[in-house]
mmCIF file of C-alpha atoms in Angstrom:
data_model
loop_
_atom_site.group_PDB
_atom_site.id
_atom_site.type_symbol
_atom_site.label_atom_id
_atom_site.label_comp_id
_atom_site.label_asym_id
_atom_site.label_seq_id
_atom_site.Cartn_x
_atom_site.Cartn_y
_atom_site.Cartn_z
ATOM 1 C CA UNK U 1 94.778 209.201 114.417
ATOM 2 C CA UNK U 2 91.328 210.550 115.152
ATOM 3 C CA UNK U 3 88.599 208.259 116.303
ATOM 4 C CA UNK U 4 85.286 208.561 115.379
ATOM 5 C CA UNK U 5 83.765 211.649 117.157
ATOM 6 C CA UNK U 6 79.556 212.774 117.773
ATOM 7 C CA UNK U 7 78.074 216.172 118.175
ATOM 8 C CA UNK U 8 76.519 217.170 120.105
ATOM 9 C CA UNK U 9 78.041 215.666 123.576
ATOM 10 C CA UNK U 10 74.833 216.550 125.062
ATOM 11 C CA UNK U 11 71.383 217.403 124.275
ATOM 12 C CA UNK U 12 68.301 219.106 126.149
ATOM 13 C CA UNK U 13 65.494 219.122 124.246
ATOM 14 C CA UNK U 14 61.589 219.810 124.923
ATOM 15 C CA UNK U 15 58.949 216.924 123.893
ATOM 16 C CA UNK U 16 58.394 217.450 120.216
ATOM 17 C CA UNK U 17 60.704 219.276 118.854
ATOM 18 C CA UNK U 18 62.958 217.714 116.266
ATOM 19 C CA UNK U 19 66.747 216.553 117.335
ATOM 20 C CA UNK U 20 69.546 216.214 114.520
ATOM 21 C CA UNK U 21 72.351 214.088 115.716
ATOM 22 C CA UNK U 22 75.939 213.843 113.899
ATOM 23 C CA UNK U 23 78.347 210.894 113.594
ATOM 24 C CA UNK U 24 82.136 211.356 111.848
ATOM 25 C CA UNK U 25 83.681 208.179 111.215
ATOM 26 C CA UNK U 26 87.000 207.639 111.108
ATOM 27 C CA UNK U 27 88.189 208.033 107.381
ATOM 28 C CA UNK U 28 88.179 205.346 105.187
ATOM 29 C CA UNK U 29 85.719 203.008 107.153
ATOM 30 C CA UNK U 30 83.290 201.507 104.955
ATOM 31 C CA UNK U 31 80.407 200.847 107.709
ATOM 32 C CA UNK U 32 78.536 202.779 110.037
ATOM 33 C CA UNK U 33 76.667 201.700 112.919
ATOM 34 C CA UNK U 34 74.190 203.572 115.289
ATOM 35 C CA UNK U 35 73.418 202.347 118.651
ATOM 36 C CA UNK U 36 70.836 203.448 121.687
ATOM 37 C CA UNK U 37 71.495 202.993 125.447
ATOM 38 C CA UNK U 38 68.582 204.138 127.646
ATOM 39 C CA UNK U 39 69.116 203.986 131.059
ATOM 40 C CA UNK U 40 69.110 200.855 132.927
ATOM 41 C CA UNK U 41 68.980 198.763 129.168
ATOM 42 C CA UNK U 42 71.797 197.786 127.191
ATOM 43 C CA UNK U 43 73.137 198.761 123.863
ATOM 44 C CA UNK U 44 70.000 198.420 121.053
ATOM 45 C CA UNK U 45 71.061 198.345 117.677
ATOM 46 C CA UNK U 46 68.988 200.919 115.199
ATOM 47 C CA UNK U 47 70.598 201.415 111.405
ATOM 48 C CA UNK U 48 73.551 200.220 110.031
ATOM 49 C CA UNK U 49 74.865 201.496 107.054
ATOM 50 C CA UNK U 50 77.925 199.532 104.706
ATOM 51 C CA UNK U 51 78.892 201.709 102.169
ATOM 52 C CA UNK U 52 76.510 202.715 99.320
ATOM 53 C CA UNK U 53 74.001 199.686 99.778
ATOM 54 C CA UNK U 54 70.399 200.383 101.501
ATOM 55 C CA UNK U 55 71.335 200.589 105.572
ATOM 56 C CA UNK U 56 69.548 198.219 107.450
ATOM 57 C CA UNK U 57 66.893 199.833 109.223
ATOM 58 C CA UNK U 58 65.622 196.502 111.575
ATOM 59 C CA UNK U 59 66.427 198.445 114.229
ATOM 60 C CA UNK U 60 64.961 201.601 114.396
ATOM 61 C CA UNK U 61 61.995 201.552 117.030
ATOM 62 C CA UNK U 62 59.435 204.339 115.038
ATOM 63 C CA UNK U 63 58.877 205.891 112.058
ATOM 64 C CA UNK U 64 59.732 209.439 113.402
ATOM 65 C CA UNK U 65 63.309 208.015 113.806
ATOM 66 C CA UNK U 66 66.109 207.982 110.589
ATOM 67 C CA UNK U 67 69.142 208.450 109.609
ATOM 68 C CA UNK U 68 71.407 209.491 106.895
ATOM 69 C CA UNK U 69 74.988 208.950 105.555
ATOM 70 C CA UNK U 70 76.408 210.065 101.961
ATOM 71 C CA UNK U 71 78.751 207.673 100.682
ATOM 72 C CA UNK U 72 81.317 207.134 103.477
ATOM 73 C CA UNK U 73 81.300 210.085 105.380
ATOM 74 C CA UNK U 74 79.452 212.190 108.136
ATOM 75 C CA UNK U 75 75.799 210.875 109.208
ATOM 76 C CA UNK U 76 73.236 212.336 111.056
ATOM 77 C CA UNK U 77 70.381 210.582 113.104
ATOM 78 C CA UNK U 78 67.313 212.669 113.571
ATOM 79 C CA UNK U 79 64.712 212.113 115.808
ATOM 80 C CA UNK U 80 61.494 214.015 114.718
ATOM 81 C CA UNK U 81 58.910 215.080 117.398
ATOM 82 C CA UNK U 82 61.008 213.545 120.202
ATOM 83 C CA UNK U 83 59.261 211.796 122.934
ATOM 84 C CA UNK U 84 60.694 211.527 127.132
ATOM 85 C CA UNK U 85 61.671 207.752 125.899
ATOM 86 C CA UNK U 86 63.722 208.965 123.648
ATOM 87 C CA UNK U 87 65.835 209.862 126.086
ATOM 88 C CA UNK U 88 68.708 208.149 125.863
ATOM 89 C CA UNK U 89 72.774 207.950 125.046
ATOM 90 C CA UNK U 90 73.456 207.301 120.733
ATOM 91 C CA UNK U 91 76.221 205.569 120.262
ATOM 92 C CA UNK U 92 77.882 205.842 117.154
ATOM 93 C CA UNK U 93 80.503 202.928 115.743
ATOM 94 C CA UNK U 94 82.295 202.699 112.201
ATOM 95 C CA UNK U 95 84.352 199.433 111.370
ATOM 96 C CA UNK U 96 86.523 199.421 108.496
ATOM 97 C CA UNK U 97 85.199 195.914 107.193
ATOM 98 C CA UNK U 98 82.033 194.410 108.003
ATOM 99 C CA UNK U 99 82.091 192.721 111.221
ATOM 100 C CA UNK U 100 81.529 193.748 114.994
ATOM 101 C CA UNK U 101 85.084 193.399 116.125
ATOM 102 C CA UNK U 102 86.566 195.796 114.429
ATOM 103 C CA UNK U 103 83.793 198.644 115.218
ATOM 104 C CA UNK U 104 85.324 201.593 116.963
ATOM 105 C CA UNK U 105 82.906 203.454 119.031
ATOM 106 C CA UNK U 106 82.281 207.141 119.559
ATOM 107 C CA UNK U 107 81.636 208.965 123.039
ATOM 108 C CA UNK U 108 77.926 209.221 122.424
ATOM 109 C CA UNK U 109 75.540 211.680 122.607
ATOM 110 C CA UNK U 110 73.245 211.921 125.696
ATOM 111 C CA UNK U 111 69.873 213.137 124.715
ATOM 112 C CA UNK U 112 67.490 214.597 127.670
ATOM 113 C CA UNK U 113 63.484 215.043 126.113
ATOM 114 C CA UNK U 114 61.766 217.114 128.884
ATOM 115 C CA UNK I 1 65.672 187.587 119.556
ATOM 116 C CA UNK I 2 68.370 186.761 121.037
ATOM 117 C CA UNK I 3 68.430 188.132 124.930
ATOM 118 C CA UNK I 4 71.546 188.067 126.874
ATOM 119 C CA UNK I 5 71.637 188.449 130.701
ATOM 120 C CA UNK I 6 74.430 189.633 132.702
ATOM 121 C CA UNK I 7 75.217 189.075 135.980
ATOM 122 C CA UNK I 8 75.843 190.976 138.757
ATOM 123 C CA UNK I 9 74.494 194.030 137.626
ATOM 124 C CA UNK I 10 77.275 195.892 139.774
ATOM 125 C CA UNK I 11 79.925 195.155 141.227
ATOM 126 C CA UNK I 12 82.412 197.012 144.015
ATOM 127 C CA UNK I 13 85.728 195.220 144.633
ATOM 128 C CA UNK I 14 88.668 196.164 146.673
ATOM 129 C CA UNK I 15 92.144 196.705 144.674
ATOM 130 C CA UNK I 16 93.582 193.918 144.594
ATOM 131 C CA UNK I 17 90.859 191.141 144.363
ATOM 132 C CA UNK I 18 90.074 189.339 141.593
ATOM 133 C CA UNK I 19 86.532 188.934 139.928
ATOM 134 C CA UNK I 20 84.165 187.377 137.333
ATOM 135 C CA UNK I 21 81.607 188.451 135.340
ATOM 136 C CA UNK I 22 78.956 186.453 133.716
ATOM 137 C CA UNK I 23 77.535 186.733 130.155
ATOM 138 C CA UNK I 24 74.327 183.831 129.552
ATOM 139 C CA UNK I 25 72.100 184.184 126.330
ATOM 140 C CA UNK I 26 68.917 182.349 125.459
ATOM 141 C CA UNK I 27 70.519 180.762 122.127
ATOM 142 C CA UNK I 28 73.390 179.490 120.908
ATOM 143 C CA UNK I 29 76.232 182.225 120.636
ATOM 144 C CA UNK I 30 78.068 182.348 117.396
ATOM 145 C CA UNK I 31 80.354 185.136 118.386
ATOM 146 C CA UNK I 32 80.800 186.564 122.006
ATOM 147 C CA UNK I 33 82.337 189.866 122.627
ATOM 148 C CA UNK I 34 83.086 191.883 125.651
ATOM 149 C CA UNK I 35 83.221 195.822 125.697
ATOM 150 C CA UNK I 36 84.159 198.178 128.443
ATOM 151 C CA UNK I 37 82.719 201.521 128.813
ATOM 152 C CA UNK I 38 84.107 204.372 130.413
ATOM 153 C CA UNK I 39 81.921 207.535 130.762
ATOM 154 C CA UNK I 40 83.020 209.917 127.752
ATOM 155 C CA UNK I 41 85.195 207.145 125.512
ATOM 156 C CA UNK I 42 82.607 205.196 124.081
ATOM 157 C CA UNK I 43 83.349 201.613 123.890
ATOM 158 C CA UNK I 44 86.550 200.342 123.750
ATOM 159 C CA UNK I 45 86.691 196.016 122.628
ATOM 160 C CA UNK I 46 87.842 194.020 124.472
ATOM 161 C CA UNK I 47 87.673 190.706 123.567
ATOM 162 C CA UNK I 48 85.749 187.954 120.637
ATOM 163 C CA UNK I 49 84.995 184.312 121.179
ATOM 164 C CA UNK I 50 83.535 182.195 118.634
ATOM 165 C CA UNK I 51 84.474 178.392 119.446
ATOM 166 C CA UNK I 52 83.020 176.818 122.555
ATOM 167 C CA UNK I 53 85.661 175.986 125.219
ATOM 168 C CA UNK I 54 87.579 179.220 123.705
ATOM 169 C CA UNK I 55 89.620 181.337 126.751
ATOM 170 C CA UNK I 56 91.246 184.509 125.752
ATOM 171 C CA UNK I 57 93.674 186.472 127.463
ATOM 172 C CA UNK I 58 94.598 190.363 127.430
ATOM 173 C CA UNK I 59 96.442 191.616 130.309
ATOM 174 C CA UNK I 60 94.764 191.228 133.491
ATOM 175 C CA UNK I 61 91.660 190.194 131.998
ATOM 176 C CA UNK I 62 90.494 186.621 130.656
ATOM 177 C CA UNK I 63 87.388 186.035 128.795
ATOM 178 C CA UNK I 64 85.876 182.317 128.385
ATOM 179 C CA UNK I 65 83.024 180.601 126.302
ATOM 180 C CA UNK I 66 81.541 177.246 127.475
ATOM 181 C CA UNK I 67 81.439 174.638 125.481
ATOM 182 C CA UNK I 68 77.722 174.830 124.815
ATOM 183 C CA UNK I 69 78.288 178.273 123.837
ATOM 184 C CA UNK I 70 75.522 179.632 125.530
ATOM 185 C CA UNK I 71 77.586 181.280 128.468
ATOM 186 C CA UNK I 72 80.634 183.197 129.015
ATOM 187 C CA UNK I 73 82.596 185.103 131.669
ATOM 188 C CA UNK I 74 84.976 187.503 131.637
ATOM 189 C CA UNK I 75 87.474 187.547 134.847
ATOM 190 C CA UNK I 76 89.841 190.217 136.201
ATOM 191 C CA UNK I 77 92.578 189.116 138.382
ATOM 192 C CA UNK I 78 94.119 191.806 140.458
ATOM 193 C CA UNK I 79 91.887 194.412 139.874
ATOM 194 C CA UNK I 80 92.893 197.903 139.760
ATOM 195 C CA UNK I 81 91.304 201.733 139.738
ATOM 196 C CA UNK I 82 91.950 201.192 135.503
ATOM 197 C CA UNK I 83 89.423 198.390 135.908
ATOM 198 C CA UNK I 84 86.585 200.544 136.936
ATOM 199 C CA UNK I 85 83.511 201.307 134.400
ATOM 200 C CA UNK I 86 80.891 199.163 132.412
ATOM 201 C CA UNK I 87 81.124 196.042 131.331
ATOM 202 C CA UNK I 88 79.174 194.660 128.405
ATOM 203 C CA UNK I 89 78.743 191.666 126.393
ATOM 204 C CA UNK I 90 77.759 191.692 123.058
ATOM 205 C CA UNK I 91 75.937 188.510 121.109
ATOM 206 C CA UNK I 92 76.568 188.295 117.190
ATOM 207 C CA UNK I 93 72.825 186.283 116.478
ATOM 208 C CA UNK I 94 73.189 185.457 113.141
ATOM 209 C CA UNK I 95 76.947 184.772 112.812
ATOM 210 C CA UNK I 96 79.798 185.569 109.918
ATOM 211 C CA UNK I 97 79.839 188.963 111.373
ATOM 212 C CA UNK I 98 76.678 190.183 111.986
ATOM 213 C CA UNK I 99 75.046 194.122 110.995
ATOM 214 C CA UNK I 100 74.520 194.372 115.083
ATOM 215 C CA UNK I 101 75.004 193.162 118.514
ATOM 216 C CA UNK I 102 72.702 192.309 120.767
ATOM 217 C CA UNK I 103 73.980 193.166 123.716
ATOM 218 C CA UNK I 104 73.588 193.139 128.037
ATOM 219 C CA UNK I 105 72.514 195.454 130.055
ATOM 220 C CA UNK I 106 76.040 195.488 131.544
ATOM 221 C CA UNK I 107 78.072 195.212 134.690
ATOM 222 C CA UNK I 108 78.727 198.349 136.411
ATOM 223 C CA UNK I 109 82.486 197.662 138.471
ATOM 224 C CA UNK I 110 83.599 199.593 140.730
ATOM 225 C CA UNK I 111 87.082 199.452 142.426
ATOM 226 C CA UNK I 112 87.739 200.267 146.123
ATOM 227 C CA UNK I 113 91.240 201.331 146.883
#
């Protein structure tokens, strides 16, 4: 069956413009998890959402950063006024239950802020 | 937070050799997993270890946590070309299945043939 796929695969963007990125779980998974890996650093959680509760935010590093998911489907990350840190590979994962070993990961995005 | 440290940062190996991979965190580890990472395909799991003294097994590739459960490694016996890509460790901090991982910065491995 189909995994959980991101769009863009890639992403060029100039420093302050606003960046919308897109997650598609795979159906029927109740959690959704969005992940950061900037070069040289390793994974860093930022939302995660479980359903219809309130996603757990801890994670995200600045207010111009949030994210979105209607009931159990698509997501979207945006990134508002984008910075060159921002730069970076999102990784999206959905798990079917709660817990990390069941999270399937997407291919990322790769995000380049000139 | 929890900070995990992996070591060596990269790796090269000839085909055929084995290897290890080491995973230490600054606390206690209530769940350990590994992840490999191949440019494109996300992450794919690996392996989970909760108890201390735990060893786990898939294929070529054995994954331990120390009794202390503050360290684990991850070793590859005959490596192959399939080997190749990043590996990274994962740290549950909270345990029961925690929201998300803190994880390494990862072992880059490259295979030689």
């Amino acid at each position: 069956g189909a995994g959980v796929s991101q769009s863009p695969s890639n992403k060029v963007t100039e420093k302050g413009k606003d960046v919308e990125l897109r997650c598609d779980p795979i159906s029927g998974h109740t959690a959704l998890y969005w992940y950061r890996q900037r070069l040289g650093q390793g994974l860093e959680f930022l939302i995660y959402f479980q359903g219809n509760s309130a996603p757990d935010k801890s994670g995200l590093p600045s207010d111009r950063f949030s994210a979105e998911r209607t009931g159990e489907s698509v997501s979207t990350l945006t990134i508002q006024r984008t910075q060159q840190e921002d730069s970076a590979v999102y990784l999206c994962a959905s798990s079917l239950v709660r817990g990390p070993e069941t999270q399937y990961f997407g291919p990322g995005t790769r995000l380049l802020v000139l | 937070s929890q900070e995990l440290e992996q070591s060596p940062q990269s790796l090269i190996v000839q085909e055929g050799k084995n290897l290890t991979i080491n995973c230490t965190s600054s606390k206690t580890l209530y769940g350990l997993y590994w992840y490999k990472q191949k440019y494109g395909e996300g992450l794919i799991f690996l392996m989970m270890l909760q108890k201390g003294g735990e060893e786990k097994s898939h294929e070529k590739i054995t994954a331990k946590l120390d009794e202390k459960k503050q360290q684990s490694s991850l070793h590859i016996t005959a490596s192959q070309p399939s080997h190749a890509g990043i590996y990274l460790c994962g740290a549950d901090e909270a345990g029961g299945g925690a929201d998300g991982l803190t994880f390494g910065k990862g072992t880059h491995l490259i295979i030689q043939p």
